[in-house]
XYZ file of C-alpha atoms in Angstrom:
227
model
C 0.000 0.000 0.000
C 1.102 3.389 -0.295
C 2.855 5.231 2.648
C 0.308 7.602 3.572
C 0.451 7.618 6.871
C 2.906 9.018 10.166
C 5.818 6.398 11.603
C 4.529 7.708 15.145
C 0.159 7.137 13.984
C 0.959 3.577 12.856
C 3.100 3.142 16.122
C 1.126 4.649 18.901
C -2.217 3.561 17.383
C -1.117 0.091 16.959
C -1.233 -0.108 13.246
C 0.819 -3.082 12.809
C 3.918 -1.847 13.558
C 4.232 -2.001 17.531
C 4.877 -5.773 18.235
C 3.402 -5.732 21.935
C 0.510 -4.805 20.716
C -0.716 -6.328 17.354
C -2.676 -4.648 14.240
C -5.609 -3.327 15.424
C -5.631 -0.631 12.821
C -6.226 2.092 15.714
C -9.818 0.596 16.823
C -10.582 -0.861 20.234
C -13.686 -2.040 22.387
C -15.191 -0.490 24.912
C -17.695 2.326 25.745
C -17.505 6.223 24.145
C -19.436 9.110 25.531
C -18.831 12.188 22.737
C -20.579 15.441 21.580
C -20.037 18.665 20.528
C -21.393 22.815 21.410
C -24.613 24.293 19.425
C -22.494 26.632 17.303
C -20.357 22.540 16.439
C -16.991 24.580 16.604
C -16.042 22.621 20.092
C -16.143 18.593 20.141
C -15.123 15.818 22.575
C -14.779 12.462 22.925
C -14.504 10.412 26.452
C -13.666 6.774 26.049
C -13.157 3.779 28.497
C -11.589 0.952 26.797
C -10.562 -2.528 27.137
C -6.558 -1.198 25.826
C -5.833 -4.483 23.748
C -7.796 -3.676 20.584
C -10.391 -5.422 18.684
C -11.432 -9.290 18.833
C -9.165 -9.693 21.421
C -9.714 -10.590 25.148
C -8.501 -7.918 27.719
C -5.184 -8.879 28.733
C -5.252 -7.346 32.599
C -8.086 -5.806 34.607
C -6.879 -2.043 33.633
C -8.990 -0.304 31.061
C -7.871 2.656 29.012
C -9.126 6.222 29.561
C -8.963 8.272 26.214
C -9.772 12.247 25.779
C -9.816 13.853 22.773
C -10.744 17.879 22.306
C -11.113 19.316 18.808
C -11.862 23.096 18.349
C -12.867 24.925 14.936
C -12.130 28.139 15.113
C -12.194 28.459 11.259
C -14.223 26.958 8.227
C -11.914 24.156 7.419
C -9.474 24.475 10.049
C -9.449 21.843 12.764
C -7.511 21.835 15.959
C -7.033 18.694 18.367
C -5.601 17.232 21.082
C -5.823 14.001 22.867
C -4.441 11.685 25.431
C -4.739 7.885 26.715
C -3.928 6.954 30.036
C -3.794 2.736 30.241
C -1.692 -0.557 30.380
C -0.787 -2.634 28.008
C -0.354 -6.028 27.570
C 2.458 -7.542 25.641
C 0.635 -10.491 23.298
C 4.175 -11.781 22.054
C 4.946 -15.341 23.052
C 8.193 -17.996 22.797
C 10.402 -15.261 24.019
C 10.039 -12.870 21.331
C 10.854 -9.226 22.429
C 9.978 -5.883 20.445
C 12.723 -4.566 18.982
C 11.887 -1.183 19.921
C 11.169 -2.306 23.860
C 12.771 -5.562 24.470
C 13.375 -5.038 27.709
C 8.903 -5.800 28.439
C 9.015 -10.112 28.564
C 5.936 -12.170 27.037
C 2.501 -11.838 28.794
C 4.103 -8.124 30.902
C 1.288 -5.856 31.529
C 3.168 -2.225 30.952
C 2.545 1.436 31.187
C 1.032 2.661 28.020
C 0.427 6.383 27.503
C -0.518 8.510 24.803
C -0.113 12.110 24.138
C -1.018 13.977 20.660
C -1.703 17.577 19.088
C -2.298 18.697 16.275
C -4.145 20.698 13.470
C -5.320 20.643 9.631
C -6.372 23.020 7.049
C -8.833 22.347 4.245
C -8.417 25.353 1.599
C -8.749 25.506 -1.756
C -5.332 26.480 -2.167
C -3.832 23.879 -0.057
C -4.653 21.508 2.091
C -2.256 20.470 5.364
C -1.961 18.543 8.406
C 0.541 18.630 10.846
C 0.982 16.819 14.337
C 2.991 15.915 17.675
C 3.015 12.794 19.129
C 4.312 11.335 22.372
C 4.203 7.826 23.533
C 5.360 6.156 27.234
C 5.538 2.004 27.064
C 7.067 1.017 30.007
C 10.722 2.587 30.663
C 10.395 3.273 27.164
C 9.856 7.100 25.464
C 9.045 8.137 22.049
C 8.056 11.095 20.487
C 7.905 12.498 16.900
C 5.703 15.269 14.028
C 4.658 15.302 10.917
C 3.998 18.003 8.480
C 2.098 16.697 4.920
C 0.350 18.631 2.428
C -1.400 18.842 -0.943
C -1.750 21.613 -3.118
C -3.934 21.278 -6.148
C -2.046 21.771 -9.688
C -4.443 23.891 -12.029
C -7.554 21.659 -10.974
C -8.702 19.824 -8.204
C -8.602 16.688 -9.115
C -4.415 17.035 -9.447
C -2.380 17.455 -6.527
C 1.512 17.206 -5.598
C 1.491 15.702 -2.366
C 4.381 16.289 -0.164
C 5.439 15.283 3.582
C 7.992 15.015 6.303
C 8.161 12.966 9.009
C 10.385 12.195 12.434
C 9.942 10.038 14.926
C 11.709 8.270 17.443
C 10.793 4.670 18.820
C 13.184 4.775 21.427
C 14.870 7.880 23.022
C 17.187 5.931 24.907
C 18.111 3.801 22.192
C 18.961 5.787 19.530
C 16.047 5.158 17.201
C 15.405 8.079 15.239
C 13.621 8.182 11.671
C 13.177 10.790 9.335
C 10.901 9.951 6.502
C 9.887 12.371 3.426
C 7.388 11.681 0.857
C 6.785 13.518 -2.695
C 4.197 12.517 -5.606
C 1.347 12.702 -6.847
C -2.471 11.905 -7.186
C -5.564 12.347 -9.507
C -8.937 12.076 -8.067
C -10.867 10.582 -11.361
C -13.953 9.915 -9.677
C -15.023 11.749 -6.185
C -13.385 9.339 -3.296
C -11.545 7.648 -6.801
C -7.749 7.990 -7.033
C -4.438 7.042 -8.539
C -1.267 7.525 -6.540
C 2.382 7.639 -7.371
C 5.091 8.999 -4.619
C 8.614 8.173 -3.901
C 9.383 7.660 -0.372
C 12.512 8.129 1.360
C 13.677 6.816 4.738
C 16.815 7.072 6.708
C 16.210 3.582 9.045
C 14.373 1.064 8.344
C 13.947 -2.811 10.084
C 14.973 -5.852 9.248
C 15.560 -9.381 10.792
C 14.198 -7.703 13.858
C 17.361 -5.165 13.630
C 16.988 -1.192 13.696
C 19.326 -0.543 10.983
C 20.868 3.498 10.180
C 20.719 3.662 6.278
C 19.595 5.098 3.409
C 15.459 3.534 2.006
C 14.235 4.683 -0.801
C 11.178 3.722 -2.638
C 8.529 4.251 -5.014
C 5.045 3.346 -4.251
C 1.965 3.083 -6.751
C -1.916 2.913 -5.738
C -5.454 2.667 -6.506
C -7.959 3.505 -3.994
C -11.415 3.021 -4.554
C -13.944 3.488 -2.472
C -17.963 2.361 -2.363
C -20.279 5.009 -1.039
């Protein structure tokens, strides 16, 4: 798939690329108490949840508290904040440690916080999102942003998208990524498009090893979507 989205999203959300925690593309169970101000330009969410993601038994007796705050000051600009305050539970078995965190052993229940803000701009001109993120897993620290962007060329349904990321798995460990991303992408049919970018990276994994070098890649997509 394309790389469209943040080292530190797919990380702290659980998208696949935390080992302690799974793929659970971001979603979890539990209950979610949300609404938002007559005028809509203040929302929140409050959210109790199991912390071990979806189809999955809870893996402790802690449950996850999640806030989120998002304020529109602006037609089409968005600003938000959230945090999680929970444990996790480290699903990895046989010994297998996280590269990232090795130091949490098979079936640990760890400290697991969250900490994000962030804002994004819908224009005509341009549109951009940018974001901090913060995560605590155990003795473990990370942190990174993002900045991406599209900006339509002549008409709409063109636009060179470009973005920069950073983030660190491990501040102790010396585990810091920078990623940048340039291309492009036609919308031929309202949520319709074709994507081509070239993606650069300066770490990457492999056989379980955080490696220092030079990625590079290009990436090629069609998303289509039904409704």
């Amino acid at each position: 798939a394309v790389d469209l989205y943040s080292e530190g999203v797919n990380y702290l959300t659980g998208c696949s690329s935390d080992p302690l925690y799974g793929t659970q593309t971001g979603r979890d169970l539990g209950l979610s108490l949300f609404g938002e101000t007559n005028t809509s330009k203040f929302r929140y969410e409050l959210n109790v949840m199991n912390g071990q993601g979806v189809n999955k038994k809870d893996g402790n007796n802690f449950k996850d508290i999640i806030a989120r705050l998002e304020y529109r000051p602006l037609e089409g600009l968005n600003i938000v904040t959230s945090g999680q305050i929970g444990r996790g539970h480290n699903i990895l078995t046989d010994g297998k440690t996280s590269v990232y965190n090795p130091t949490i052993l098979n079936g640990q229940d760890y400290k697991r916080h969250r900490l994000t803000a962030g804002a994004d701009y819908r224009g005509k001109a341009i549109k951009v999102r940018s974001e901090y993120l913060a995560g605590w897993d155990g003795d473990a620290h990370s942190w990174g942003a993002y900045i991406t962007s599209a900006i339509p060329l002549g008409t709409p349904k063109l636009e060179l998208i470009a973005s920069y990321d950073f983030f660190n798995y491990n501040t102790s460990h010396n585990m810091a990524q920078h990623k940048a991303v340039g291309g492009l992408q036609y919308w031929f049919y309202k949520r319709c498009r074709m994507q081509v970018q070239y993606v650069y990276k300066n770490a990457f994994i492999k056989d379980n090893q955080f490696i220092h070098g030079a990625n590079h890649g290009i990436q090629c997509q069609m998303q289509v979507r039904f409704n």
